[in-house]
Amino acid sequence: MASVTPPGLAYEVEHDLARQRFQARIRGHLALLDYQIKRKRMVITHTEVPEPIGGQGIAGELTKVALRYARENKLKVVPACAYAEAFLARHEEYNDLLVR
């Protein structure tokens, strides 16, 4: 598992390539974003932040890290979970990554 923490972030984000997951452990709670790679596409399948650490922008940070990974690896993105879909609808700067 490799750290992919953006500069200035108060917690560490790790990329578990084998499990196709970005995750952060915060105050003993595991927040995660699961994905699958299919035909040069990153399909974001699940985003989860436990309630005790919710409302702090953690899901957004995990999503940004995943999208940075997709961009760096020339992958298109399919938001297959409600959170990822809503995030991408609010952030036009990632429109180039979306499958059209």
Coordinates of N, CA, C and O in Angstrom, one line a residue:
M1 N 0.8 -1.2 0.0 CA 0.0 0.0 0.0 C 0.9 1.2 0.0 O 1.8 1.3 0.8
A2 N 0.6 2.2 -0.8 CA 1.4 3.4 -1.0 C 0.6 4.6 -0.5 O -0.6 4.8 -0.8
S3 N 1.3 5.5 0.2 CA 0.7 6.8 0.6 C 0.6 7.7 -0.7 O 1.6 7.8 -1.5
V4 N -0.5 8.3 -0.9 CA -0.8 9.2 -2.0 C -1.4 10.5 -1.4 O -2.2 11.2 -2.0
T5 N -0.9 10.9 -0.2 CA -1.5 12.0 0.5 C -1.1 13.3 -0.2 O 0.0 13.6 -0.4
P6 N -2.1 14.1 -0.5 CA -1.8 15.5 -1.1 C -1.2 16.3 0.0 O -1.4 16.2 1.1
P7 N -0.3 17.3 -0.5 CA 0.3 18.2 0.5 C -0.7 19.0 1.3 O -1.8 19.4 0.8
G8 N -0.5 19.1 2.6 CA -1.3 19.9 3.5 C -2.5 19.2 4.1 O -3.2 19.7 4.8
L9 N -2.7 17.9 3.7 CA -3.8 17.2 4.2 C -3.5 16.7 5.6 O -2.4 16.2 5.8
A10 N -4.4 16.7 6.5 CA -4.1 16.4 7.9 C -4.1 14.9 8.2 O -3.8 14.5 9.4
Y11 N -4.5 14.1 7.3 CA -4.5 12.7 7.5 C -3.8 12.0 6.2 O -3.7 12.6 5.2
E12 N -3.5 10.8 6.4 CA -2.8 10.1 5.3 C -3.8 9.3 4.4 O -4.7 8.6 5.0
V13 N -3.7 9.4 3.1 CA -4.5 8.7 2.2 C -3.6 7.6 1.6 O -2.4 7.9 1.1
E14 N -4.0 6.4 1.6 CA -3.2 5.3 1.0 C -4.0 4.7 -0.2 O -5.2 4.7 -0.2
H15 N -3.2 4.2 -1.1 CA -3.7 3.5 -2.3 C -3.4 2.1 -2.2 O -2.2 1.6 -2.2
D16 N -4.4 1.2 -2.0 CA -4.3 -0.2 -2.0 C -4.6 -0.7 -3.4 O -5.7 -1.0 -3.7
L17 N -3.6 -0.8 -4.2 CA -3.7 -1.1 -5.6 C -4.3 -2.5 -5.8 O -5.2 -2.8 -6.6
A18 N -3.9 -3.5 -4.9 CA -4.4 -4.8 -5.0 C -5.9 -4.9 -4.8 O -6.6 -5.7 -5.4
R19 N -6.4 -4.1 -3.9 CA -7.8 -4.1 -3.5 C -8.6 -3.1 -4.3 O -9.8 -2.9 -4.1
Q20 N -7.9 -2.3 -5.1 CA -8.5 -1.2 -5.9 C -9.3 -0.3 -5.0 O -10.5 -0.1 -5.1
R21 N -8.5 0.3 -4.1 CA -9.2 1.2 -3.0 C -8.2 2.3 -2.6 O -7.0 2.1 -2.5
F22 N -8.8 3.5 -2.4 CA -8.1 4.6 -1.7 C -8.7 4.6 -0.3 O -10.0 4.5 -0.2
Q23 N -7.9 4.8 0.7 CA -8.4 4.8 2.1 C -7.7 5.7 3.0 O -6.5 6.1 2.7
A24 N -8.4 6.1 4.1 CA -7.8 6.9 5.1 C -8.3 6.5 6.4 O -9.5 6.3 6.6
R25 N -7.4 6.3 7.4 CA -7.8 5.9 8.7 C -7.7 7.2 9.6 O -6.6 7.7 9.7
I26 N -8.8 7.6 10.2 CA -8.9 8.8 10.9 C -9.6 8.5 12.3 O -10.7 8.0 12.3
R27 N -8.8 8.8 13.3 CA -9.3 8.5 14.7 C -9.9 7.1 14.8 O -11.0 6.9 15.4
G28 N -9.2 6.2 14.2 CA -9.7 4.8 14.3 C -10.8 4.3 13.4 O -11.2 3.2 13.4
H29 N -11.2 5.2 12.5 CA -12.3 4.9 11.6 C -11.7 4.9 10.1 O -10.8 5.7 9.8
L30 N -12.2 3.9 9.3 CA -11.7 3.8 8.0 C -12.7 4.4 7.0 O -13.8 4.0 6.9
A31 N -12.2 5.4 6.2 CA -13.0 6.0 5.1 C -12.4 5.4 3.9 O -11.2 5.2 3.8
L32 N -13.2 5.1 2.9 CA -12.7 4.5 1.7 C -13.4 4.9 0.4 O -14.6 5.4 0.4
L33 N -12.7 4.6 -0.7 CA -13.3 4.8 -2.0 C -12.9 3.6 -2.8 O -11.7 3.3 -3.0
D34 N -13.8 2.7 -3.2 CA -13.5 1.5 -4.0 C -13.7 1.8 -5.5 O -14.6 2.6 -5.9
Y35 N -12.9 1.2 -6.3 CA -13.0 1.4 -7.8 C -12.7 0.1 -8.5 O -12.1 -0.9 -7.8
Q36 N -13.0 0.0 -9.7 CA -12.6 -1.1 -10.6 C -12.0 -0.5 -11.9 O -12.5 0.5 -12.4
I37 N -11.0 -1.1 -12.4 CA -10.4 -0.7 -13.7 C -11.0 -1.7 -14.8 O -10.8 -2.9 -14.6
K38 N -11.7 -1.1 -15.7 CA -12.2 -1.9 -16.8 C -12.0 -1.2 -18.1 O -12.5 -0.1 -18.3
R39 N -11.2 -1.8 -19.0 CA -11.0 -1.2 -20.4 C -10.6 0.3 -20.3 O -11.2 1.1 -20.9
K40 N -9.5 0.6 -19.6 CA -9.0 1.9 -19.4 C -10.0 2.9 -18.8 O -9.9 4.1 -19.0
R41 N -10.9 2.4 -18.0 CA -11.8 3.2 -17.3 C -11.8 2.9 -15.8 O -11.7 1.7 -15.4
M42 N -11.8 3.9 -15.0 CA -11.9 3.7 -13.5 C -13.4 3.9 -13.2 O -14.0 5.0 -13.4
V43 N -14.0 2.8 -12.7 CA -15.4 2.8 -12.3 C -15.4 3.0 -10.8 O -15.0 2.1 -10.1
I44 N -15.8 4.1 -10.3 CA -15.9 4.4 -8.9 C -17.2 3.7 -8.4 O -18.3 4.1 -8.7
T45 N -17.0 2.7 -7.6 CA -18.2 1.8 -7.2 C -18.7 2.1 -5.8 O -19.9 1.8 -5.6
H46 N -17.9 2.7 -5.0 CA -18.4 2.9 -3.6 C -17.5 3.9 -2.8 O -16.3 3.8 -3.0
T47 N -18.2 4.8 -2.1 CA -17.5 5.7 -1.3 C -18.1 5.6 0.1 O -19.4 5.7 0.2
E48 N -17.3 5.5 1.1 CA -17.9 5.4 2.5 C -17.1 6.1 3.5 O -15.8 6.0 3.6
V49 N -17.7 6.9 4.3 CA -17.1 7.6 5.4 C -18.0 7.3 6.7 O -19.2 7.7 6.7
P50 N -17.4 6.7 7.7 CA -18.2 6.4 8.9 C -18.8 7.7 9.5 O -18.1 8.8 9.5
E51 N -19.9 7.6 10.1 CA -20.6 8.8 10.7 C -19.8 9.6 11.6 O -19.8 10.8 11.6
P52 N -19.0 8.9 12.5 CA -18.3 9.7 13.5 C -17.2 10.7 12.9 O -16.8 11.7 13.5
I53 N -16.8 10.4 11.6 CA -15.9 11.3 11.0 C -16.5 12.0 9.8 O -15.8 12.6 9.0
G54 N -17.8 11.9 9.6 CA -18.5 12.5 8.5 C -18.5 14.0 8.5 O -18.3 14.6 9.6
G55 N -18.8 14.6 7.4 CA -19.0 16.0 7.3 C -17.8 16.8 7.4 O -17.8 18.0 7.6
Q56 N -16.6 16.2 7.1 CA -15.3 16.9 7.2 C -14.6 17.0 5.8 O -13.5 17.3 5.8
G57 N -15.4 16.6 4.8 CA -14.8 16.7 3.4 C -13.9 15.5 3.1 O -13.2 15.5 2.1
I58 N -14.0 14.4 3.9 CA -13.1 13.3 3.7 C -13.4 12.6 2.3 O -12.5 12.2 1.6
A59 N -14.7 12.3 2.1 CA -15.1 11.7 0.8 C -14.6 12.5 -0.4 O -14.2 11.9 -1.4
G60 N -14.7 13.8 -0.3 CA -14.2 14.7 -1.3 C -12.8 14.5 -1.6 O -12.3 14.5 -2.7
E61 N -12.0 14.5 -0.5 CA -10.5 14.3 -0.6 C -10.2 13.0 -1.3 O -9.3 12.9 -2.1
L62 N -10.9 11.9 -0.8 CA -10.6 10.6 -1.4 C -10.9 10.6 -2.9 O -10.2 10.0 -3.7
T63 N -12.0 11.3 -3.3 CA -12.4 11.4 -4.7 C -11.4 12.2 -5.5 O -11.0 11.7 -6.6
K64 N -10.9 13.3 -4.9 CA -9.9 14.0 -5.7 C -8.6 13.2 -5.9 O -8.0 13.3 -7.0
V65 N -8.2 12.5 -4.9 CA -7.0 11.6 -5.0 C -7.3 10.6 -6.1 O -6.4 10.3 -7.0
A66 N -8.4 9.9 -6.1 CA -8.8 8.9 -7.1 C -8.8 9.6 -8.5 O -8.3 9.0 -9.5
L67 N -9.3 10.8 -8.6 CA -9.4 11.4 -9.9 C -8.0 11.8 -10.4 O -7.7 11.8 -11.6
R68 N -7.2 12.3 -9.5 CA -5.8 12.6 -9.8 C -5.1 11.3 -10.4 O -4.4 11.4 -11.4
Y69 N -5.3 10.2 -9.7 CA -4.7 8.9 -10.2 C -5.2 8.6 -11.6 O -4.5 8.2 -12.4
A70 N -6.5 8.7 -11.8 CA -7.1 8.5 -13.1 C -6.5 9.3 -14.2 O -6.1 8.9 -15.2
R71 N -6.3 10.6 -13.9 CA -5.7 11.6 -14.9 C -4.3 11.2 -15.1 O -3.8 11.1 -16.3
E72 N -3.5 10.9 -14.1 CA -2.1 10.5 -14.3 C -1.9 9.2 -15.1 O -0.9 9.0 -15.7
N73 N -2.9 8.3 -15.0 CA -2.8 7.1 -15.7 C -3.7 7.0 -16.9 O -3.9 5.9 -17.5
K74 N -4.1 8.2 -17.4 CA -4.9 8.3 -18.6 C -6.1 7.4 -18.7 O -6.4 6.7 -19.7
L75 N -6.8 7.4 -17.5 CA -8.0 6.6 -17.4 C -9.2 7.5 -17.5 O -9.2 8.7 -17.0
K76 N -10.3 7.1 -18.1 CA -11.6 7.8 -18.1 C -12.3 7.3 -16.8 O -12.0 6.3 -16.3
V77 N -13.3 8.1 -16.4 CA -14.0 7.8 -15.1 C -15.5 7.6 -15.3 O -16.1 8.3 -16.1
V78 N -16.0 6.5 -14.7 CA -17.4 6.3 -14.6 C -17.8 6.3 -13.2 O -17.4 5.5 -12.3
P79 N -18.6 7.4 -12.8 CA -19.1 7.5 -11.4 C -20.3 6.5 -11.2 O -21.4 6.9 -11.5
A80 N -20.0 5.4 -10.6 CA -21.1 4.4 -10.4 C -21.7 4.4 -9.0 O -22.5 3.5 -8.7
C81 N -21.3 5.3 -8.2 CA -21.9 5.5 -6.9 C -22.4 6.9 -6.8 O -22.0 7.8 -7.5
A82 N -23.5 7.1 -6.0 CA -24.2 8.4 -5.9 C -23.2 9.5 -5.5 O -23.3 10.6 -6.0
Y83 N -22.3 9.2 -4.5 CA -21.4 10.3 -4.1 C -20.5 10.8 -5.2 O -20.4 12.0 -5.5
A84 N -19.9 9.8 -5.9 CA -19.0 10.2 -7.0 C -19.7 11.0 -8.1 O -19.2 11.9 -8.7
E85 N -20.9 10.5 -8.4 CA -21.8 11.2 -9.4 C -22.1 12.6 -9.0 O -21.9 13.6 -9.8
A86 N -22.4 12.8 -7.7 CA -22.8 14.2 -7.3 C -21.5 15.0 -7.2 O -21.5 16.2 -7.6
F87 N -20.4 14.5 -6.8 CA -19.1 15.2 -6.7 C -18.7 15.7 -8.1 O -18.4 16.9 -8.3
L88 N -18.8 14.8 -9.1 CA -18.4 15.2 -10.5 C -19.4 16.2 -11.1 O -18.9 17.0 -11.9
A89 N -20.6 16.2 -10.7 CA -21.6 17.1 -11.2 C -21.2 18.5 -10.7 O -21.5 19.5 -11.3
R90 N -20.6 18.6 -9.5 CA -20.3 19.9 -8.8 C -18.9 20.4 -9.2 O -18.6 21.6 -9.0
H91 N -18.1 19.6 -9.8 CA -16.7 19.9 -10.1 C -16.4 19.8 -11.6 O -15.9 18.7 -12.0
E92 N -16.7 20.8 -12.4 CA -16.5 20.8 -13.8 C -15.1 20.6 -14.2 O -14.8 20.2 -15.4
E93 N -14.1 20.9 -13.3 CA -12.7 20.8 -13.7 C -12.3 19.3 -14.0 O -11.2 19.0 -14.5
Y94 N -13.2 18.4 -13.7 CA -12.9 17.0 -14.0 C -13.7 16.4 -15.2 O -13.7 15.2 -15.4
N95 N -14.4 17.3 -15.9 CA -15.3 16.9 -17.0 C -14.5 16.1 -18.0 O -15.0 15.2 -18.7
D96 N -13.2 16.5 -18.2 CA -12.4 15.8 -19.2 C -12.2 14.3 -18.9 O -11.8 13.5 -19.8
L97 N -12.4 13.9 -17.7 CA -12.2 12.5 -17.3 C -13.4 11.6 -17.5 O -13.3 10.4 -17.6
L98 N -14.6 12.3 -17.7 CA -15.8 11.5 -17.7 C -16.0 10.8 -19.1 O -15.6 11.3 -20.1
V99 N -16.5 9.6 -19.0 CA -16.8 8.8 -20.2 C -18.0 9.5 -20.9 O -19.0 9.8 -20.2
R100 N -17.9 9.8 -22.1 CA -19.0 10.5 -22.9 C -19.6 9.5 -23.8 O -19.1 8.6 -24.4

